[in-house]
Each structure stands twice: as C-alpha cells, then as structure tokens.
PDB file of C-alpha atoms in Angstrom:
ATOM      1  CA  MET A  63     -26.268  43.093  38.318  1.00  0.00           C
ATOM      2  CA  LEU A  64     -23.368  42.741  40.763  1.00  0.00           C
ATOM      3  CA  HIS A  65     -21.243  41.317  37.928  1.00  0.00           C
ATOM      4  CA  LEU A  66     -21.812  44.548  35.967  1.00  0.00           C
ATOM      5  CA  ILE A  67     -20.631  46.689  38.802  1.00  0.00           C
ATOM      6  CA  GLN A  68     -17.651  44.468  39.221  1.00  0.00           C
ATOM      7  CA  ASP A  69     -16.806  44.789  35.526  1.00  0.00           C
ATOM      8  CA  LEU A  70     -17.027  48.559  35.939  1.00  0.00           C
ATOM      9  CA  PHE A  71     -14.477  48.363  38.761  1.00  0.00           C
ATOM     10  CA  GLU A  72     -12.097  46.232  36.774  1.00  0.00           C
ATOM     11  CA  LYS A  73     -12.127  48.774  33.906  1.00  0.00           C
ATOM     12  CA  ARG A  74     -11.183  51.561  36.380  1.00  0.00           C
ATOM     13  CA  VAL A  75      -8.754  50.106  38.753  1.00  0.00           C
ATOM     14  CA  ASN A  76      -5.755  50.513  36.564  1.00  0.00           C
ATOM     15  CA  GLN A  77      -6.325  54.073  36.122  1.00  0.00           C
ATOM     16  CA  PHE A  78      -5.237  54.697  39.708  1.00  0.00           C
ATOM     17  CA  VAL A  79      -1.739  53.276  39.074  1.00  0.00           C
ATOM     18  CA  SER A  80      -1.160  53.898  35.406  1.00  0.00           C
ATOM     19  CA  ASP A  81       0.037  56.970  33.494  1.00  0.00           C
ATOM     20  CA  LYS A  82      -3.081  58.892  32.470  1.00  0.00           C
ATOM     21  CA  ARG A  83      -1.664  59.222  28.882  1.00  0.00           C
ATOM     22  CA  THR A  84      -1.923  55.380  28.432  1.00  0.00           C
ATOM     23  CA  HIS A  85      -5.716  55.263  28.703  1.00  0.00           C
ATOM     24  CA  LYS A  86      -8.830  57.050  27.799  1.00  0.00           C
ATOM     25  CA  VAL A  87      -9.724  59.194  30.666  1.00  0.00           C
ATOM     26  CA  PHE A  88     -13.338  58.416  31.737  1.00  0.00           C
ATOM     27  CA  PHE A  89     -12.942  58.262  35.571  1.00  0.00           C
ATOM     28  CA  PRO A  90     -11.873  61.685  36.901  1.00  0.00           C
ATOM     29  CA  LYS A  91     -11.633  60.361  40.458  1.00  0.00           C
ATOM     30  CA  ALA A  92      -8.470  58.357  39.592  1.00  0.00           C
ATOM     31  CA  GLU A  93      -6.799  61.406  37.947  1.00  0.00           C
ATOM     32  CA  LYS A  94      -7.652  63.707  40.943  1.00  0.00           C
ATOM     33  CA  LYS A  95      -6.236  61.090  43.351  1.00  0.00           C
ATOM     34  CA  GLN A  96      -3.039  60.758  41.478  1.00  0.00           C
ATOM     35  CA  GLU A  97      -2.520  64.528  41.264  1.00  0.00           C
ATOM     36  CA  ALA A  98      -3.135  64.947  45.061  1.00  0.00           C
ATOM     37  CA  LEU A  99      -0.681  62.251  45.894  1.00  0.00           C
ATOM     38  CA  ALA A 100       1.928  63.636  43.435  1.00  0.00           C
ATOM     39  CA  LYS A 101       2.009  66.883  45.513  1.00  0.00           C
ATOM     40  CA  ARG A 102       3.134  64.926  48.525  1.00  0.00           C
ATOM     41  CA  SER A 103       5.689  62.820  46.504  1.00  0.00           C
ATOM     42  CA  ALA A 104       3.454  59.858  47.131  1.00  0.00           C
ATOM     43  CA  GLU A 105       1.963  57.265  44.675  1.00  0.00           C
ATOM     44  CA  ILE A 106      -0.598  54.344  44.587  1.00  0.00           C
ATOM     45  CA  VAL A 107       1.373  51.108  44.078  1.00  0.00           C
ATOM     46  CA  LYS A 108      -1.714  48.864  44.259  1.00  0.00           C
ATOM     47  CA  VAL A 109      -5.494  49.263  44.531  1.00  0.00           C
ATOM     48  CA  LYS A 110      -8.377  46.945  45.217  1.00  0.00           C
ATOM     49  CA  THR A 111     -12.040  47.769  44.773  1.00  0.00           C
ATOM     50  CA  ALA A 112     -15.301  45.951  45.664  1.00  0.00           C
ATOM     51  CA  GLY A 113     -18.931  46.825  45.237  1.00  0.00           C
ATOM     52  CA  ARG A 114     -22.041  46.307  47.313  1.00  0.00           C
ATOM     53  CA  ILE A 115     -25.491  47.025  45.964  1.00  0.00           C
ATOM     54  CA  ILE A 116     -27.781  49.022  48.296  1.00  0.00           C
ATOM     55  CA  GLU A 117     -30.843  49.655  46.183  1.00  0.00           C
ATOM     56  CA  MET A 118     -31.866  48.406  42.648  1.00  0.00           C
ATOM     57  CA  ASP A 119     -34.819  49.448  40.595  1.00  0.00           C
ATOM     58  CA  LYS A 120     -35.789  48.236  37.125  1.00  0.00           C
ATOM     59  CA  GLU A 121     -38.182  49.802  34.609  1.00  0.00           C
ATOM     60  CA  GLU A 122     -38.410  48.008  31.220  1.00  0.00           C
ATOM     61  CA  GLU A 123     -34.914  47.942  29.741  1.00  0.00           C
ATOM     62  CA  PHE A 124     -33.553  50.525  32.267  1.00  0.00           C
ATOM     63  CA  GLN A 125     -31.906  49.558  35.542  1.00  0.00           C
ATOM     64  CA  THR A 126     -30.905  52.042  38.305  1.00  0.00           C
ATOM     65  CA  VAL A 127     -28.369  50.816  40.958  1.00  0.00           C
ATOM     66  CA  LYS A 128     -27.350  52.666  44.079  1.00  0.00           C
ATOM     67  CA  TYR A 129     -24.155  51.011  45.428  1.00  0.00           C
ATOM     68  CA  HIS A 130     -21.083  51.368  47.695  1.00  0.00           C
ATOM     69  CA  ALA A 131     -17.671  51.287  46.137  1.00  0.00           C
ATOM     70  CA  HIS A 132     -14.925  50.277  48.625  1.00  0.00           C
ATOM     71  CA  TYR A 133     -11.497  51.377  47.538  1.00  0.00           C
ATOM     72  CA  GLN A 134      -8.271  50.091  49.193  1.00  0.00           C
ATOM     73  CA  TYR A 135      -5.011  52.051  48.237  1.00  0.00           C
ATOM     74  CA  LEU A 136      -1.625  50.812  49.066  1.00  0.00           C
ATOM     75  CA  ILE A 137       0.344  54.139  49.039  1.00  0.00           C
ATOM     76  CA  LYS A 138       4.058  54.515  48.925  1.00  0.00           C
ATOM     77  CA  GLN A 139       5.784  57.693  50.099  1.00  0.00           C
ATOM     78  CA  LYS A 140       9.512  58.054  50.658  1.00  0.00           C
ATOM     79  CA  GLY A 141       9.856  54.295  50.968  1.00  0.00           C
ATOM     80  CA  ILE A 142       7.061  53.959  53.474  1.00  0.00           C
ATOM     81  CA  LEU A 143       3.932  52.012  52.704  1.00  0.00           C
ATOM     82  CA  TYR A 144       0.547  52.433  54.214  1.00  0.00           C
ATOM     83  CA  MET A 145      -3.143  51.568  53.551  1.00  0.00           C
ATOM     84  CA  GLU A 146      -5.767  54.183  52.761  1.00  0.00           C
ATOM     85  CA  GLU A 147      -9.457  53.141  52.525  1.00  0.00           C
ATOM     86  CA  GLU A 148     -12.728  54.877  51.501  1.00  0.00           C
ATOM     87  CA  VAL A 149     -16.316  53.946  50.782  1.00  0.00           C
ATOM     88  CA  GLU A 150     -18.104  55.926  48.192  1.00  0.00           C
ATOM     89  CA  GLU A 151     -21.761  55.967  47.524  1.00  0.00           C
ATOM     90  CA  ARG A 152     -22.654  55.865  43.802  1.00  0.00           C
ATOM     91  CA  LEU A 153     -25.682  55.800  41.457  1.00  0.00           C
ATOM     92  CA  ALA A 154     -25.383  53.976  38.138  1.00  0.00           C
ATOM     93  CA  LYS A 155     -27.895  53.541  35.291  1.00  0.00           C
ATOM     94  CA  PHE A 156     -27.816  50.752  32.773  1.00  0.00           C
ATOM     95  CA  TYR A 157     -29.836  50.343  29.476  1.00  0.00           C
ATOM     96  CA  LYS A 158     -29.846  46.715  28.314  1.00  0.00           C
ATOM     97  CA  ASP A 159     -26.860  45.978  30.516  1.00  0.00           C
ATOM     98  CA  ALA A 160     -24.922  48.848  28.949  1.00  0.00           C
ATOM     99  CA  LEU A 161     -23.735  51.697  31.354  1.00  0.00           C
ATOM    100  CA  VAL A 162     -25.229  55.031  30.495  1.00  0.00           C
ATOM    101  CA  MET A 163     -24.515  56.890  33.719  1.00  0.00           C
ATOM    102  CA  ASP A 164     -22.395  56.524  36.866  1.00  0.00           C
ATOM    103  CA  GLU A 165     -21.821  59.268  39.423  1.00  0.00           C
ATOM    104  CA  GLU A 166     -20.998  59.797  43.047  1.00  0.00           C
ATOM    105  CA  ILE A 167     -23.749  60.906  45.462  1.00  0.00           C
ATOM    106  CA  ASN A 168     -22.247  63.684  47.308  1.00  0.00           C
ATOM    107  CA  PRO A 169     -22.885  63.072  50.996  1.00  0.00           C
ATOM    108  CA  TYR A 170     -22.095  66.693  51.956  1.00  0.00           C
ATOM    109  CA  GLU A 171     -25.056  68.096  50.073  1.00  0.00           C
ATOM    110  CA  HIS A 172     -27.314  67.056  53.035  1.00  0.00           C
ATOM    111  CA  HIS A 173     -27.809  70.078  55.302  1.00  0.00           C
ATOM    112  CA  GLU A 174     -27.546  69.579  59.005  1.00  0.00           C
ATOM    113  CA  PRO A 175     -30.690  70.682  60.820  1.00  0.00           C
ATOM    114  CA  TYR A 176     -29.327  72.429  63.908  1.00  0.00           C
ATOM    115  CA  PRO A 177     -27.449  75.671  63.322  1.00  0.00           C
ATOM    116  CA  VAL A 178     -27.310  76.552  66.963  1.00  0.00           C
ATOM    117  CA  SER A 179     -24.198  78.089  68.632  1.00  0.00           C
ATOM    118  CA  THR A 180     -22.948  77.530  72.201  1.00  0.00           C
ATOM    119  CA  PRO A 181     -23.357  80.605  74.437  1.00  0.00           C
ATOM    120  CA  PRO A 182     -19.943  81.492  76.005  1.00  0.00           C
ATOM    121  CA  ASP A 183     -21.672  82.737  79.255  1.00  0.00           C
ATOM    122  CA  LEU A 184     -23.098  79.410  79.964  1.00  0.00           C
ATOM    123  CA  GLU A 185     -19.628  77.855  79.334  1.00  0.00           C
ATOM    124  CA  ASP A 186     -18.066  80.188  82.024  1.00  0.00           C
ATOM    125  CA  LYS A 187     -20.615  79.058  84.726  1.00  0.00           C
ATOM    126  CA  GLU A 188     -19.843  75.383  84.252  1.00  0.00           C
ATOM    127  CA  GLU A 189     -17.940  73.489  86.963  1.00  0.00           C
ATOM    128  CA  ARG A 190     -14.662  72.356  85.585  1.00  0.00           C
ATOM    129  CA  LEU A 191     -14.557  68.596  84.720  1.00  0.00           C
ATOM    130  CA  SER A 192     -11.026  67.445  84.381  1.00  0.00           C
ATOM    131  CA  PHE A 193     -10.138  64.278  82.527  1.00  0.00           C
ATOM    132  CA  GLN A 194      -7.124  62.494  80.977  1.00  0.00           C
ATOM    133  CA  TYR A 195      -7.627  62.088  77.338  1.00  0.00           C
ATOM    134  CA  ASN A 196      -6.541  58.621  76.114  1.00  0.00           C
ATOM    135  CA  ARG A 197      -5.565  59.376  72.573  1.00  0.00           C
ATOM    136  CA  LEU A 198      -4.765  55.617  71.921  1.00  0.00           C
ATOM    137  CA  LYS A 199      -8.283  54.531  72.729  1.00  0.00           C
ATOM    138  CA  ALA A 200      -9.802  57.331  70.680  1.00  0.00           C
ATOM    139  CA  VAL A 201      -7.764  56.194  67.668  1.00  0.00           C
ATOM    140  CA  GLN A 202      -8.556  52.590  68.295  1.00  0.00           C
ATOM    141  CA  TYR A 203     -12.224  53.281  68.223  1.00  0.00           C
ATOM    142  CA  ALA A 204     -11.829  55.294  65.032  1.00  0.00           C
ATOM    143  CA  GLU A 205     -10.160  52.387  63.430  1.00  0.00           C
ATOM    144  CA  ARG A 206     -12.692  49.859  64.709  1.00  0.00           C
ATOM    145  CA  TRP A 207     -15.823  51.824  63.518  1.00  0.00           C
ATOM    146  CA  TRP A 208     -14.658  53.829  60.579  1.00  0.00           C
ATOM    147  CA  ASN A 209     -16.771  51.818  58.124  1.00  0.00           C
ATOM    148  CA  SER A 210     -19.527  50.533  60.487  1.00  0.00           C
ATOM    149  CA  TYR A 211     -21.851  51.846  63.161  1.00  0.00           C
ATOM    150  CA  ASN A 212     -21.668  51.089  66.859  1.00  0.00           C
ATOM    151  CA  PRO A 213     -25.173  49.983  67.888  1.00  0.00           C
ATOM    152  CA  ALA A 214     -24.630  51.479  71.302  1.00  0.00           C
ATOM    153  CA  TYR A 215     -24.978  54.959  69.803  1.00  0.00           C
ATOM    154  CA  LYS A 216     -27.613  56.712  67.634  1.00  0.00           C
ATOM    155  CA  LYS A 217     -26.797  56.791  63.883  1.00  0.00           C
ATOM    156  CA  PHE A 218     -27.308  60.091  61.991  1.00  0.00           C
ATOM    157  CA  GLU A 219     -27.958  60.501  58.266  1.00  0.00           C
ATOM    158  CA  VAL A 220     -24.975  63.063  58.409  1.00  0.00           C
ATOM    159  CA  ASP A 221     -22.807  61.045  60.752  1.00  0.00           C
ATOM    160  CA  CYS A 222     -19.318  62.594  60.629  1.00  0.00           C
ATOM    161  CA  THR A 223     -19.596  64.697  63.911  1.00  0.00           C
ATOM    162  CA  ASN A 224     -21.456  61.927  65.716  1.00  0.00           C
ATOM    163  CA  PHE A 225     -18.543  59.598  64.895  1.00  0.00           C
ATOM    164  CA  ILE A 226     -15.963  62.107  66.051  1.00  0.00           C
ATOM    165  CA  SER A 227     -17.874  62.617  69.367  1.00  0.00           C
ATOM    166  CA  GLN A 228     -17.972  58.830  69.963  1.00  0.00           C
ATOM    167  CA  CYS A 229     -14.189  58.765  69.441  1.00  0.00           C
ATOM    168  CA  LEU A 230     -13.631  61.611  71.930  1.00  0.00           C
ATOM    169  CA  HIS A 231     -15.924  60.069  74.444  1.00  0.00           C
ATOM    170  CA  THR A 232     -14.147  56.736  74.181  1.00  0.00           C
ATOM    171  CA  GLY A 233     -11.022  58.627  74.918  1.00  0.00           C
ATOM    172  CA  GLY A 234     -12.410  59.733  78.181  1.00  0.00           C
ATOM    173  CA  ALA A 235     -14.063  63.116  77.326  1.00  0.00           C
ATOM    174  CA  PRO A 236     -16.820  63.585  79.860  1.00  0.00           C
ATOM    175  CA  MET A 237     -20.380  64.623  78.725  1.00  0.00           C
ATOM    176  CA  ARG A 238     -21.852  67.746  80.282  1.00  0.00           C
ATOM    177  CA  GLY A 239     -24.599  70.235  79.797  1.00  0.00           C
ATOM    178  CA  TYR A 240     -27.701  68.003  79.679  1.00  0.00           C
ATOM    179  CA  PRO A 241     -30.504  68.756  78.943  1.00  0.00           C
ATOM    180  CA  ASN A 242     -29.562  72.129  77.299  1.00  0.00           C
ATOM    181  CA  ARG A 243     -29.023  71.248  73.616  1.00  0.00           C
ATOM    182  CA  GLY A 244     -27.320  74.608  72.856  1.00  0.00           C
ATOM    183  CA  ALA A 245     -24.660  74.202  75.641  1.00  0.00           C
ATOM    184  CA  GLY A 246     -22.165  71.608  76.643  1.00  0.00           C
ATOM    185  CA  TRP A 247     -21.532  68.323  74.757  1.00  0.00           C
ATOM    186  CA  TRP A 248     -23.706  65.296  75.482  1.00  0.00           C
ATOM    187  CA  LEU A 249     -25.793  62.413  74.103  1.00  0.00           C
ATOM    188  CA  GLN A 250     -28.784  60.673  75.720  1.00  0.00           C
ATOM    189  CA  THR A 251     -30.942  57.866  74.181  1.00  0.00           C
ATOM    190  CA  SER A 252     -33.181  60.140  72.086  1.00  0.00           C
ATOM    191  CA  ASN A 253     -31.623  63.566  72.700  1.00  0.00           C
ATOM    192  CA  TRP A 254     -28.257  65.225  72.135  1.00  0.00           C
ATOM    193  CA  SER A 255     -26.530  68.569  72.255  1.00  0.00           C
ATOM    194  CA  TYR A 256     -26.012  70.180  68.864  1.00  0.00           C
ATOM    195  CA  SER A 257     -22.260  70.108  69.474  1.00  0.00           C
ATOM    196  CA  TRP A 258     -22.373  66.301  69.628  1.00  0.00           C
ATOM    197  CA  ALA A 259     -23.853  65.765  66.170  1.00  0.00           C
ATOM    198  CA  VAL A 260     -23.550  69.019  63.993  1.00  0.00           C
ATOM    199  CA  ALA A 261     -20.212  69.888  62.452  1.00  0.00           C
ATOM    200  CA  ASN A 262     -20.441  73.673  62.771  1.00  0.00           C
ATOM    201  CA  SER A 263     -21.749  73.498  66.409  1.00  0.00           C
ATOM    202  CA  LEU A 264     -18.789  71.219  67.449  1.00  0.00           C
ATOM    203  CA  LYS A 265     -16.370  73.754  66.000  1.00  0.00           C
ATOM    204  CA  ILE A 266     -18.136  76.588  67.924  1.00  0.00           C
ATOM    205  CA  TYR A 267     -18.040  74.444  71.072  1.00  0.00           C
ATOM    206  CA  PHE A 268     -14.157  73.907  70.730  1.00  0.00           C
ATOM    207  CA  ALA A 269     -13.776  77.691  70.283  1.00  0.00           C
ATOM    208  CA  ASN A 270     -15.719  78.418  73.567  1.00  0.00           C
ATOM    209  CA  SER A 271     -15.388  75.496  75.906  1.00  0.00           C
ATOM    210  CA  LYS A 272     -13.499  76.112  79.120  1.00  0.00           C
ATOM    211  CA  SER A 273     -14.631  72.921  81.017  1.00  0.00           C
ATOM    212  CA  GLY A 274     -14.972  69.222  80.353  1.00  0.00           C
ATOM    213  CA  LEU A 275     -14.095  68.432  76.772  1.00  0.00           C
ATOM    214  CA  SER A 276     -12.066  71.409  75.511  1.00  0.00           C
ATOM    215  CA  ALA A 277      -9.516  72.062  72.738  1.00  0.00           C
ATOM    216  CA  ARG A 278      -6.867  74.595  71.741  1.00  0.00           C
ATOM    217  CA  GLN A 279      -6.673  75.789  68.130  1.00  0.00           C
ATOM    218  CA  VAL A 280      -3.303  75.392  66.463  1.00  0.00           C
ATOM    219  CA  SER A 281      -2.058  77.085  63.375  1.00  0.00           C
ATOM    220  CA  SER A 282      -0.944  74.208  61.167  1.00  0.00           C
ATOM    221  CA  PRO A 283      -1.881  70.538  60.738  1.00  0.00           C
ATOM    222  CA  ASP A 284       1.586  69.253  61.546  1.00  0.00           C
ATOM    223  CA  GLN A 285       1.066  70.442  65.143  1.00  0.00           C
ATOM    224  CA  LEU A 286      -1.783  68.001  65.686  1.00  0.00           C
ATOM    225  CA  LEU A 287      -1.433  64.769  67.621  1.00  0.00           C
ATOM    226  CA  LEU A 288      -3.204  61.432  67.231  1.00  0.00           C
ATOM    227  CA  GLY A 289      -6.737  61.803  68.484  1.00  0.00           C
ATOM    228  CA  ASP A 290      -6.967  65.556  67.511  1.00  0.00           C
ATOM    229  CA  VAL A 291      -9.718  66.997  65.340  1.00  0.00           C
ATOM    230  CA  ILE A 292      -9.805  68.868  62.002  1.00  0.00           C
ATOM    231  CA  CYS A 293     -12.908  70.981  61.039  1.00  0.00           C
ATOM    232  CA  TYR A 294     -13.711  71.615  57.407  1.00  0.00           C
ATOM    233  CA  ASP A 295     -15.611  74.494  55.714  1.00  0.00           C
ATOM    234  CA  PHE A 296     -15.658  73.337  52.096  1.00  0.00           C
ATOM    235  CA  GLU A 297     -17.258  76.400  50.673  1.00  0.00           C
ATOM    236  CA  GLY A 298     -15.295  78.835  52.699  1.00  0.00           C
ATOM    237  CA  ASP A 299     -18.554  80.478  53.794  1.00  0.00           C
ATOM    238  CA  GLY A 300     -17.923  80.381  57.515  1.00  0.00           C
ATOM    239  CA  ARG A 301     -20.097  77.463  58.192  1.00  0.00           C
ATOM    240  CA  PHE A 302     -18.119  74.283  58.853  1.00  0.00           C
ATOM    241  CA  ASN A 303     -19.704  71.089  57.511  1.00  0.00           C
ATOM    242  CA  HIS A 304     -17.237  68.233  58.160  1.00  0.00           C
ATOM    243  CA  ASN A 305     -14.973  66.883  60.944  1.00  0.00           C
ATOM    244  CA  THR A 306     -12.291  64.287  61.038  1.00  0.00           C
ATOM    245  CA  ILE A 307     -10.026  62.630  63.643  1.00  0.00           C
ATOM    246  CA  VAL A 308      -6.282  62.246  63.294  1.00  0.00           C
ATOM    247  CA  THR A 309      -5.247  58.533  63.355  1.00  0.00           C
ATOM    248  CA  GLY A 310      -1.844  58.590  61.730  1.00  0.00           C
ATOM    249  CA  LYS A 311       0.911  60.497  60.173  1.00  0.00           C
ATOM    250  CA  ASP A 312       2.412  60.285  56.620  1.00  0.00           C
ATOM    251  CA  ALA A 313       6.145  60.242  55.845  1.00  0.00           C
ATOM    252  CA  ASN A 314       6.238  64.080  55.993  1.00  0.00           C
ATOM    253  CA  GLY A 315       4.635  64.157  59.423  1.00  0.00           C
ATOM    254  CA  MET A 316       1.269  65.320  58.147  1.00  0.00           C
ATOM    255  CA  PRO A 317      -2.020  64.012  59.526  1.00  0.00           C
ATOM    256  CA  LEU A 318      -3.900  61.069  58.134  1.00  0.00           C
ATOM    257  CA  VAL A 319      -7.534  61.104  59.270  1.00  0.00           C
ATOM    258  CA  ASN A 320     -10.656  58.799  59.714  1.00  0.00           C
ATOM    259  CA  ALA A 321     -14.179  59.942  59.101  1.00  0.00           C
ATOM    260  CA  HIS A 322     -17.821  58.995  58.666  1.00  0.00           C
ATOM    261  CA  THR A 323     -20.555  60.236  56.234  1.00  0.00           C
ATOM    262  CA  TYR A 324     -17.984  59.633  53.454  1.00  0.00           C
ATOM    263  CA  ASN A 325     -16.475  56.694  55.311  1.00  0.00           C
ATOM    264  CA  SER A 326     -12.660  56.796  55.109  1.00  0.00           C
ATOM    265  CA  ARG A 327      -9.557  55.835  57.096  1.00  0.00           C
ATOM    266  CA  MET A 328      -5.954  57.043  56.925  1.00  0.00           C
ATOM    267  CA  ARG A 329      -6.991  59.681  54.330  1.00  0.00           C
ATOM    268  CA  TYR A 330      -4.733  62.686  53.810  1.00  0.00           C
ATOM    269  CA  TRP A 331      -6.029  65.582  55.859  1.00  0.00           C
ATOM    270  CA  ALA A 332      -6.427  68.117  53.140  1.00  0.00           C
ATOM    271  CA  TYR A 333      -9.234  66.308  51.193  1.00  0.00           C
ATOM    272  CA  GLU A 334      -7.949  67.807  47.915  1.00  0.00           C
ATOM    273  CA  ASP A 335      -9.199  64.600  46.185  1.00  0.00           C
ATOM    274  CA  SER A 336     -12.816  64.969  47.541  1.00  0.00           C
ATOM    275  CA  SER A 337     -15.706  65.952  45.324  1.00  0.00           C
ATOM    276  CA  ALA A 338     -16.570  68.356  48.072  1.00  0.00           C
ATOM    277  CA  TYR A 339     -13.243  70.263  47.888  1.00  0.00           C
ATOM    278  CA  THR A 340     -13.274  73.829  46.582  1.00  0.00           C
ATOM    279  CA  PRO A 341     -10.424  76.335  46.229  1.00  0.00           C
ATOM    280  CA  LYS A 342     -12.229  78.332  49.058  1.00  0.00           C
ATOM    281  CA  ILE A 343     -11.952  75.562  51.572  1.00  0.00           C
ATOM    282  CA  LYS A 344     -11.019  76.589  55.110  1.00  0.00           C
ATOM    283  CA  TYR A 345      -9.671  74.446  57.935  1.00  0.00           C
ATOM    284  CA  LYS A 346      -9.538  74.667  61.808  1.00  0.00           C
ATOM    285  CA  PHE A 347      -7.067  72.540  63.725  1.00  0.00           C
ATOM    286  CA  TYR A 348      -7.947  71.604  67.369  1.00  0.00           C
ATOM    287  CA  THR A 349      -5.758  69.660  69.739  1.00  0.00           C
ATOM    288  CA  ILE A 350      -7.653  68.205  72.616  1.00  0.00           C
ATOM    289  CA  ILE A 351      -6.785  69.451  76.162  1.00  0.00           C
ATOM    290  CA  GLY A 352      -6.919  66.817  78.785  1.00  0.00           C
TER     291      GLY A 352
END
C-alpha cells in the first residue's frame, strides 16, 4: 500500500514547480500554493514529499488509508532561499489498487471544549511576576518540536495552543493562576488553564493579562519579533481557533511561523494556502512583553 501512496506523490510533486497550463489540474493544493507564493514574488524551486501510513482498512476490493503527507518546499524569494515544511493528514480510498478518492482531513474542524474567558478583575489582583523572555530559546523549541511531541508535556487532540504555550514557557514565561482554570496561564500533570490549551482563551488572556506572561497587540505582522504570537479566526466570527509562533522572516521582512495541529514550520503567516482559510479571516498580532 505504501508504494501506491508514493506513486501518488510522484504524480503530484511536479505540479508545485511547473506551469499549471502544462498539466491536467487534479491537485488544487499545488495551485493554491503557487498562487499564494506569487503574491509575495516567491516561488518553489524544489519540493520533496514522503508518506507515512497511520491507519489502513480493507473490505473486499476496497482499501481505505489514513496517512501523513510530509512536504518540504525549497522557496526562493528575491534571491534568498529557505525551507518550508508541513505535514498534512489525508484519507485515500482505492478500488483494486486504483485511486478513487483522496482528500485532506481538516484538523480545524475539531471544536475545542473549553470556551471560557479570563476575568480581568482576577488579573488585576495578581502579584506581578517579572521575567526576561528568551526569544531564542522559544524559537529553538519551536524548531525542535514542530513535528513531534515533547513527552514532558500533555498532548492534546487540537494541539496548536498547547504547543505555543510550551514554546513561551521554554522562553521563560512563568506559569501562574493554579488551580483556577479560568484565570492565569498554567499546566499541571492532569490539569491546565484554558489559556494554556485553547486558542480563543489564549487570545483573551493576552488581551487582559497584566502580570506574568503578558503581551501587547500590534497593528501589523511586520512589527512582530521572533518568538511572538499570531492568533487566527478563520471564519471571522469572533472566536479564534488557531495560534502560531514567529520563527523567521521572509525577504520582505514578514513573519514565517511554526505550528502544531496542522504541523508546519517556516510557513508564511497569512495561511492563504490553508484549506481552513476564508475571505473572512481575522488576525491578532501579539508581541510578548518580558
């Protein structure tokens, strides 16, 4: 079965680097990626793909395969080269070894279970916990664990905010607020604050926190530094459902980010090539104070 997945990759890989007029379009991801890069005067000069089967089920002549697709893009922009990576979870179905369906499993369709805000009055009563944010350590952690999971921490099904919290904590941000799950920012062995693990709650925490880990909202992504955080509201409905950490800058000085859930590194901050992107998307840009 793995050879069928690999054959599928080989048929697709050239679509990331070729003119779309030269082939039959059957992989929209490649076209969307090319269009997003073109807006930045960037292009993919080389791409590598690899597959890893997660689950496999067979029923008579039908085979269903859930697998990870790992993409590595060598991107050129204004003479500068850098590597972007992403891991996509997909579901494929074969009939007698012939592909009949292959689609992305959208990780953002899972709903986070804790829609609790952080009460500002509790924030004001907290003793101030000063710290020096080590941006380099936060970024190094984001690079080390972007596509794996540190066994020292709990892993969540929707893991993007847990990953960002780990990066911030490695950078020196102090936990506080235990055991109140609706206030502060903390993780214990089997318990955690909503702000530690829920995207919308971390965004609310950033907007209210005046002690310990705190952040200042800025108006545009180019103002962000390495180790800063971007919050995403894909549907534009006021509830934020994804977070990333800035780990680099492109040739135009715009952020490149790492993230979990849809594991990726050095991805362009705007997520215009994401299946979760909608024209109503809203962003919040936070620079860490410390």
